[in-house]
Structures are given as structure tokens and as C-alpha cells.
Short mmCIF file of C-alpha atoms and ligand atoms in Angstrom, two decimals:
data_model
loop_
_atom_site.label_atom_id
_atom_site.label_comp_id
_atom_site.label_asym_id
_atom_site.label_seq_id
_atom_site.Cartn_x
_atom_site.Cartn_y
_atom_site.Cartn_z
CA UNK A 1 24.89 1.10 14.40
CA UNK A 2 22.53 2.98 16.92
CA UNK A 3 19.80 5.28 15.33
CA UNK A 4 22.00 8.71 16.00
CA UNK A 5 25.15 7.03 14.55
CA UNK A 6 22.98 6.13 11.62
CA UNK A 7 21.29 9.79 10.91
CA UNK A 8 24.14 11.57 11.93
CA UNK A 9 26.54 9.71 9.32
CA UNK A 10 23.75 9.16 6.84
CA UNK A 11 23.57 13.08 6.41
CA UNK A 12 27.05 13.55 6.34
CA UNK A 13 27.72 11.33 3.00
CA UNK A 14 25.43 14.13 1.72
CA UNK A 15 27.10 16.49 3.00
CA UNK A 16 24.71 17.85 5.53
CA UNK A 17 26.12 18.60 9.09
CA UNK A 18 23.78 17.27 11.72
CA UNK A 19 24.38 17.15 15.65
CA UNK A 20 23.43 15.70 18.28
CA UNK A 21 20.70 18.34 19.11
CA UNK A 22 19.14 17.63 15.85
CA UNK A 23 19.30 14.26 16.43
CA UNK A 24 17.20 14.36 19.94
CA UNK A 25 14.71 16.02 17.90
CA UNK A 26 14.45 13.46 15.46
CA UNK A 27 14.04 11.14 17.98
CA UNK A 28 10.75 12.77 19.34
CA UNK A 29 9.46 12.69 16.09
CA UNK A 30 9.84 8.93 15.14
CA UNK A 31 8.62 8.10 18.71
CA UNK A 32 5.22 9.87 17.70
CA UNK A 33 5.22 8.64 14.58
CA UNK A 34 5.45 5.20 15.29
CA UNK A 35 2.76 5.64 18.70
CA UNK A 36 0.14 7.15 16.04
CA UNK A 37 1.02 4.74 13.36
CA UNK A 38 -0.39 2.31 16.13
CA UNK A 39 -4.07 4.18 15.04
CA UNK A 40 -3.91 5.71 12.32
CA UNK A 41 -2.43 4.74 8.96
CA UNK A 42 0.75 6.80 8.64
CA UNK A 43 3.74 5.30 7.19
CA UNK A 44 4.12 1.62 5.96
CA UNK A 45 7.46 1.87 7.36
CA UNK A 46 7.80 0.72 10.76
CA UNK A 47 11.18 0.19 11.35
CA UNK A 48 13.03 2.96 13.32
CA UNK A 49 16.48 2.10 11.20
CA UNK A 50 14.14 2.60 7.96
CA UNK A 51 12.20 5.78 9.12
CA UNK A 52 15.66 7.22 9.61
CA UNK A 53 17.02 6.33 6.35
CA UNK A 54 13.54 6.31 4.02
CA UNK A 55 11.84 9.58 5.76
CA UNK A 56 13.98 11.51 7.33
CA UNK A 57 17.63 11.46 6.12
CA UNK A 58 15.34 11.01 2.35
CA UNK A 59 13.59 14.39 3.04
CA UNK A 60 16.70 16.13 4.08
CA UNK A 61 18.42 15.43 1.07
CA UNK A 62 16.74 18.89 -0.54
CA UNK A 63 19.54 20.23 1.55
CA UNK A 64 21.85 18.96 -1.35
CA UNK A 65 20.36 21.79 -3.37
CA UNK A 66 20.59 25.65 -1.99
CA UNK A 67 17.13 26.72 -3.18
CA UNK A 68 15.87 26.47 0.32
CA UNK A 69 16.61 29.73 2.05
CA UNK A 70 16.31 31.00 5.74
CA UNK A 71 12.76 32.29 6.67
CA UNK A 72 11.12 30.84 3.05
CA UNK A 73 7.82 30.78 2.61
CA UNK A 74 7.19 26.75 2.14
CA UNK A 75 4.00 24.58 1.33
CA UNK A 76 3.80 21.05 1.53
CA UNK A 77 1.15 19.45 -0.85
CA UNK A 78 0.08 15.67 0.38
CA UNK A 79 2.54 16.00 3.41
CA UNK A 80 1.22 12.63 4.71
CA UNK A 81 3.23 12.55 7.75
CA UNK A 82 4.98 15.56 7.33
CA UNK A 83 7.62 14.44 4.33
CA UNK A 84 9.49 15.89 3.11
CA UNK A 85 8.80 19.52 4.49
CA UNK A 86 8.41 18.75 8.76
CA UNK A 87 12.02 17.59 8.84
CA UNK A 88 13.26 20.93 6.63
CA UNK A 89 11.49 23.11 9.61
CA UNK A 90 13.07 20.64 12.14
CA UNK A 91 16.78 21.56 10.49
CA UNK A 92 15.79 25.10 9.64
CA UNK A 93 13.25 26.30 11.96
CA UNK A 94 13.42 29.77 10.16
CA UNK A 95 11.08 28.30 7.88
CA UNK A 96 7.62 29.51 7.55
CA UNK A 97 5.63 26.23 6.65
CA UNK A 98 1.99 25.40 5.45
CA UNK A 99 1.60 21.50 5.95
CA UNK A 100 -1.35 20.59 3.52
CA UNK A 101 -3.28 17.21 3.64
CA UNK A 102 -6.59 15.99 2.37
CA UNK A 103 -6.89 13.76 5.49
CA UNK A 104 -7.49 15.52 8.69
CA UNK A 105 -6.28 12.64 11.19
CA UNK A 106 -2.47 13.14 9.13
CA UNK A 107 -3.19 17.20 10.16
CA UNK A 108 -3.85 16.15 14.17
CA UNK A 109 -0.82 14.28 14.03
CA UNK A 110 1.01 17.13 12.70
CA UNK A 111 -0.15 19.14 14.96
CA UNK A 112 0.96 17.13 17.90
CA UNK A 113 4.45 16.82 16.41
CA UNK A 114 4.90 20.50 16.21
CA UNK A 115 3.49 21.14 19.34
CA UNK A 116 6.16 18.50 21.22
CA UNK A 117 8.80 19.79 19.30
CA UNK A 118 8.14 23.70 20.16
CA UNK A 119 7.96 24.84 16.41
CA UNK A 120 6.44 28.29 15.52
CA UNK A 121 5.04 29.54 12.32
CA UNK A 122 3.37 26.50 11.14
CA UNK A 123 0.10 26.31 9.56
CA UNK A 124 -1.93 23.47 9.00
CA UNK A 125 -4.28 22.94 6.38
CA UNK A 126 -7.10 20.59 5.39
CA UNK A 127 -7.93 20.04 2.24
CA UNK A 128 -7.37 19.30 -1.15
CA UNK A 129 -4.79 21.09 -3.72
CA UNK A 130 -6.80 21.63 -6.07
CA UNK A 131 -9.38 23.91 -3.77
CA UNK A 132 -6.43 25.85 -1.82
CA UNK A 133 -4.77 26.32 -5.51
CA UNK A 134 -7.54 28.56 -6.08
CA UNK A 135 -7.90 30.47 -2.56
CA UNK A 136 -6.54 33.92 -3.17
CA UNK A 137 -4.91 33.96 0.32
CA UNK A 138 -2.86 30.73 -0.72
CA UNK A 139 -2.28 31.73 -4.33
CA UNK A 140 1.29 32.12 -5.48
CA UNK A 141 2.03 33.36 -1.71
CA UNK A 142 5.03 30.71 -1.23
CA UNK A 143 8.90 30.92 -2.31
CA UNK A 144 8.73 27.36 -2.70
CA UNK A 145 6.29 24.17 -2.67
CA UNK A 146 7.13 20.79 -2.59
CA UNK A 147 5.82 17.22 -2.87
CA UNK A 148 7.12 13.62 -2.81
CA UNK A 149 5.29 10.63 -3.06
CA UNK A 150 1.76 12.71 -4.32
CA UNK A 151 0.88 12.13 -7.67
CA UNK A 152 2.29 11.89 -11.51
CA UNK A 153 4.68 15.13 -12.48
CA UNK A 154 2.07 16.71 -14.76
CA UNK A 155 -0.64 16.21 -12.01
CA UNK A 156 1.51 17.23 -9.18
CA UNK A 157 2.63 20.71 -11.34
CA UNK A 158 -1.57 21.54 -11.47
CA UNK A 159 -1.82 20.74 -8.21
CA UNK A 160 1.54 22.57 -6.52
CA UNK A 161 2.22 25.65 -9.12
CA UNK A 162 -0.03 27.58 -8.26
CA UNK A 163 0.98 28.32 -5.03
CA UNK A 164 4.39 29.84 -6.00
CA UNK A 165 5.58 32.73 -6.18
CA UNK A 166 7.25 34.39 -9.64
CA UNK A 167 10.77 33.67 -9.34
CA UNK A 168 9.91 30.84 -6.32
CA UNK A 169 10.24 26.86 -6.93
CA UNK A 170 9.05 23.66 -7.00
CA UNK A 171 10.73 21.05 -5.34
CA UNK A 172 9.90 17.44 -6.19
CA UNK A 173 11.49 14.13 -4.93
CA UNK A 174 10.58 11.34 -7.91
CA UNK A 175 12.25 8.08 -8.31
CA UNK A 176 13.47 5.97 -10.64
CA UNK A 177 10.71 7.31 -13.87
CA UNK A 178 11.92 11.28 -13.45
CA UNK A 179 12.64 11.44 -16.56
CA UNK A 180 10.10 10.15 -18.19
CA UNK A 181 7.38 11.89 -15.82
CA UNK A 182 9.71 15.30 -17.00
CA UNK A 183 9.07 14.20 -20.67
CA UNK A 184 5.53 14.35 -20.28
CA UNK A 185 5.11 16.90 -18.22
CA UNK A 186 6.63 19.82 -21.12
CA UNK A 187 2.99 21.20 -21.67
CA UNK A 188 2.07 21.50 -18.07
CA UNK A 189 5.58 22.51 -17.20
CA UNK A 190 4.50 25.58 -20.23
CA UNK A 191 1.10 25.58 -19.17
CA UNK A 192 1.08 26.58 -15.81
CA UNK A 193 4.59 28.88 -16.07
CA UNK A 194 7.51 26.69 -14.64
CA UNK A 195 10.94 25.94 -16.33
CA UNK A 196 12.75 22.46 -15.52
CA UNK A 197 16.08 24.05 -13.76
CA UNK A 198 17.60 20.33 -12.67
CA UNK A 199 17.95 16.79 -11.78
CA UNK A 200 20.31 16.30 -8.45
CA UNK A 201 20.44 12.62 -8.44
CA UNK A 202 21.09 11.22 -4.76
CA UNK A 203 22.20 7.78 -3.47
CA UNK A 204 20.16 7.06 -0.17
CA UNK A 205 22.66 6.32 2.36
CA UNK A 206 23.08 2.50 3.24
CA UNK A 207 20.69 1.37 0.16
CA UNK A 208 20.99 1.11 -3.18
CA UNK A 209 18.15 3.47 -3.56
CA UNK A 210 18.80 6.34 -6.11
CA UNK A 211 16.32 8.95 -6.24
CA UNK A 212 15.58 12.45 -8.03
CA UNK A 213 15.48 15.61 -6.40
CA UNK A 214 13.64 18.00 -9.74
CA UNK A 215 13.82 21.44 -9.49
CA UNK A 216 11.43 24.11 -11.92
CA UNK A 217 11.37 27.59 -11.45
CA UNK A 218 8.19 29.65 -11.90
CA UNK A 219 8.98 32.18 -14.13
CA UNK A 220 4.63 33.64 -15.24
CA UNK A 221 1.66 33.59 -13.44
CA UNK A 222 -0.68 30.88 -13.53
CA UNK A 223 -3.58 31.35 -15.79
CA UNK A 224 -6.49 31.38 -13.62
CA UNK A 225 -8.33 27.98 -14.52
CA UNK A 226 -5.54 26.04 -12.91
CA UNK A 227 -5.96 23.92 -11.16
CA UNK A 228 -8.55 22.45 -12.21
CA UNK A 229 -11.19 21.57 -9.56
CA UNK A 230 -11.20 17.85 -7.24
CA UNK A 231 -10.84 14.74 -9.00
CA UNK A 232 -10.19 16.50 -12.56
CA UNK A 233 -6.91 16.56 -12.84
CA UNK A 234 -5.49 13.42 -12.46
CA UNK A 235 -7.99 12.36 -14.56
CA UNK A 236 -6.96 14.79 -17.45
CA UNK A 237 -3.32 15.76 -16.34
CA UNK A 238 -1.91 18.56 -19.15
CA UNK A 239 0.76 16.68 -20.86
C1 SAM B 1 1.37 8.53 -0.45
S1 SAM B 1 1.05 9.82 0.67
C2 SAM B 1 2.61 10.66 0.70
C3 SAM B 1 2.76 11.46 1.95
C4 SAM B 1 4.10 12.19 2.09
N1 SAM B 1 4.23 13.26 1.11
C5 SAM B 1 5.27 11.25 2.01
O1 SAM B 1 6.09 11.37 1.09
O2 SAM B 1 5.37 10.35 2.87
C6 SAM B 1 0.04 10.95 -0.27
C7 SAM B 1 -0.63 12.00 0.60
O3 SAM B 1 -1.19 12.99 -0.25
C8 SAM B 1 -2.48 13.32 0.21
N2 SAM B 1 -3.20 13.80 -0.99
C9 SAM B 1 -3.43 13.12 -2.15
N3 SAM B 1 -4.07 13.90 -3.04
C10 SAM B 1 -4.23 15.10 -2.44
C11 SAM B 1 -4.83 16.35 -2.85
N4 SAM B 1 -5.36 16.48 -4.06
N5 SAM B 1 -4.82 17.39 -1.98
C12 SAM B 1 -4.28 17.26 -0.75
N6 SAM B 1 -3.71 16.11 -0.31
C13 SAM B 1 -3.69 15.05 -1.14
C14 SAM B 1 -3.02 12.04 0.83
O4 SAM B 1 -4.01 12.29 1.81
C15 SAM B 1 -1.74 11.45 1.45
O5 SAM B 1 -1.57 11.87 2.79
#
């Protein structure tokens, strides 16, 4: 099956209506992302069929869910190569999106993606979680953040809810241990003011990969101390 076969189908057994328009796209981006993966460390996944399947049609899967409206506020925490936020602006370019990474090459690669693909209100921003948690301009500014592939739950809830909005979310992607990361995560969830609102469970098309998409809902503000600064929490996650 050619790659546009493959994505176009893929997002279809999730119910997601894709084109050949959004395909092109999609295209542009796994060219770049496998020219910089040449230099800089990007993706263990090299194989186009796999980047389709693992990064992109995996990322779009949020779609599954209807928390993600037109012209959202969205950040990104440990977007790596953009996953699993670049491909949401890609499909809804309404989006207002803050793609935020600890390594800067990951940010000049995002930047270079967004630029060849035309995409407006982006911002890009270097540095850790735990530092931007705390900036007042960045501080529960966004309808929803989001993170896959980051750090444990409880860590990941320090690190992404306080950026939210009251009454925004947090969108996670976890795999096969979401439960048991959800069962440890009931004092941070308390903690830093997010309810659990639920598990979607999705098949990856053509694998037998199952993953977790978890959805909390921030429903008080974040007392002040979180989160904690660099390197603490994932030593000390609240549990
Ligand atoms: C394993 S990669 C995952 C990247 C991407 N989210 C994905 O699913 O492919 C983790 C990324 O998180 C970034 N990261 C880890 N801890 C971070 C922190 N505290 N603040 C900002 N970025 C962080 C790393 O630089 C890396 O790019």
C-alpha cells in the first residue's frame, strides 16, 4: 500500500476524514523529518510506512475525542519532533500552538517545518516545563496541553497543569501502564487541580498496538509552588 493509501485509510478506521490535501502535507513533513533525522537525533523511527502509522496517524488519534476545538489555545510539553501537537495544527490550522522543548536543535527543526508548511500562530519555545510552568505569561493561558512520550503521569501533571486554563484539559497519550500511572497519580491529579474525565482506548491501525488517550479536566488553580523547579520533580513526583 503506498504511503497516502496507508494514512488516508489508517485515519479512517478512526474515523477521521483525511484527503488528499492533507496528505501532501504530511508528506512535506516526513521528508524533513527524515533529512534532519540524518543530523540530528529526532525519531528512532525511520521508516516512512512507520512514521505514518507510529507519529502521525498515532498523534491524530486525539481527534477520536472532541475536546480539541477550533482556534484552542494548545501547548505541547517535550514535543520532540512535534508529536503529538504539529500534526493537530497540520489538520486544524485554527489552532493556536506553543511547541515546547528543552532541546533547541528539536525547536530549529520545528521551525523549519512550519515555515515549509505555511503555518501561522505558532510559537516556539526553549526550555524546560518546569521554568515556563512558572512564567506568568505562560501560566494557565492554554485551553489545553498535551504530552506523549514525556515523563511518568504524576511527573508529567507537575510539569503540564499548570499551563491550563480553569475549565481547559490535559491531553495525554500513555500506553499499555495507564492505569496504573492513573493510580498513582490521585494526589497530584488533587494536588495540582485536575479531575481524571476518561480513558479512549485506540487500536493503532495495521498493529496490534493499543494505546491510551487520558483526558483530566482542570477544575482549581494551581497552588503556586508547582511545579517544582528543574530536575525536582521527577525526582519527587506527588503521588
Ligand atoms: C522521548 S521525547 C518525546 C518527544 C515527542 N513528545 C514524541 O512523542 O515523539 C521527550 C522530549 O521531551 C523533552 N523534555 C524532557 N523533559 C523536558 C522538560 N522538563 N521540559 C521540556 N522538555 C522536556 C526532551 O527534550 C525530548 O525532546
Amino acid at each position: 500500500m503506498n504511503n497516502k493509501d496507508l494514512f488516508i485509510n489508517g485515519l479512517k478506521q478512526l474515523n477521521i476524514d483525511a484527503d488528499e490535501t492533507l496528505f501532501d502535507k504530511f508528506e512535506i513533513y516526513k521528508d524533513l523529518l527524515l533529512e534532519w533525522n540524518q543530523k540530528i537525533n529526532l525519531t528512532a523511527i525511520e521508516d516512512e510506512r512507520e512514521i505514518y502509522i507510529k507519529h502521525f496517524i498515532d498523534s491524530l488519534s486525539c481527534f477520536k475525542t472532541n475536546y480539541i476545538k477550533e482556534g484552542d489555545f494548545v501547548i505541547d510539553v517535550g514535543t520532540g519532533a512535534g508529536f503529538p501537537s504539529l500534526p493537530w495544527k497540520i489538520y486544524k490550522e485554527s489552532l493556536n500552538l506553543s511547541l515546547l522543548d528543552s532541546l533547541n536543535k528539536r525547536i530549529n527543526f520545528l521551525k523549519q517545518v512550519c515555515l515549509d508548511l505555511n503555518l501561522e500562530n505558532v510559537e516556539f519555545i526553549h526550555g524546560r516545563a518546569e521554568d515556563f510552568g512558572q512564567n506568568e505569561n505562560y501560566r494557565e493561558k492554554y485551553d489545553i496541553a498535551t504530552a506523549r512520550a514525556v515523563a511518568s503521569l504524576p511527573v508529567l501533571l507537575e510539569y503540564c497543569v499548570p499551563f491550563i486554563k480553569l475549565g481547559g484539559y490535559f491531553i495525554c497519550l500513555k500506553g499499555p501502564l495507564a492505569d496504573e500511572e492513573l493510580k498513582e497519580s490521585k494526589k497530584a491529579m488533587n494536588t495540582l487541580g485536575v479531575e481524571f474525565i476518561e480513558k479512549i482506548q485506540v487500536n493503532l491501525p495495521y498493529t496490534d498496538i493499543n494505546h491510551n488517550i487520558l483526558v483530566f479536566k482542570k477544575f482549581k488553580n494551581t497552588p503556586g509552588k508547582y511545579p517544582r523547579k528543574s530536575g525536582k520533580p521527577s525526582k519527587a513526583p506527588i503521588k
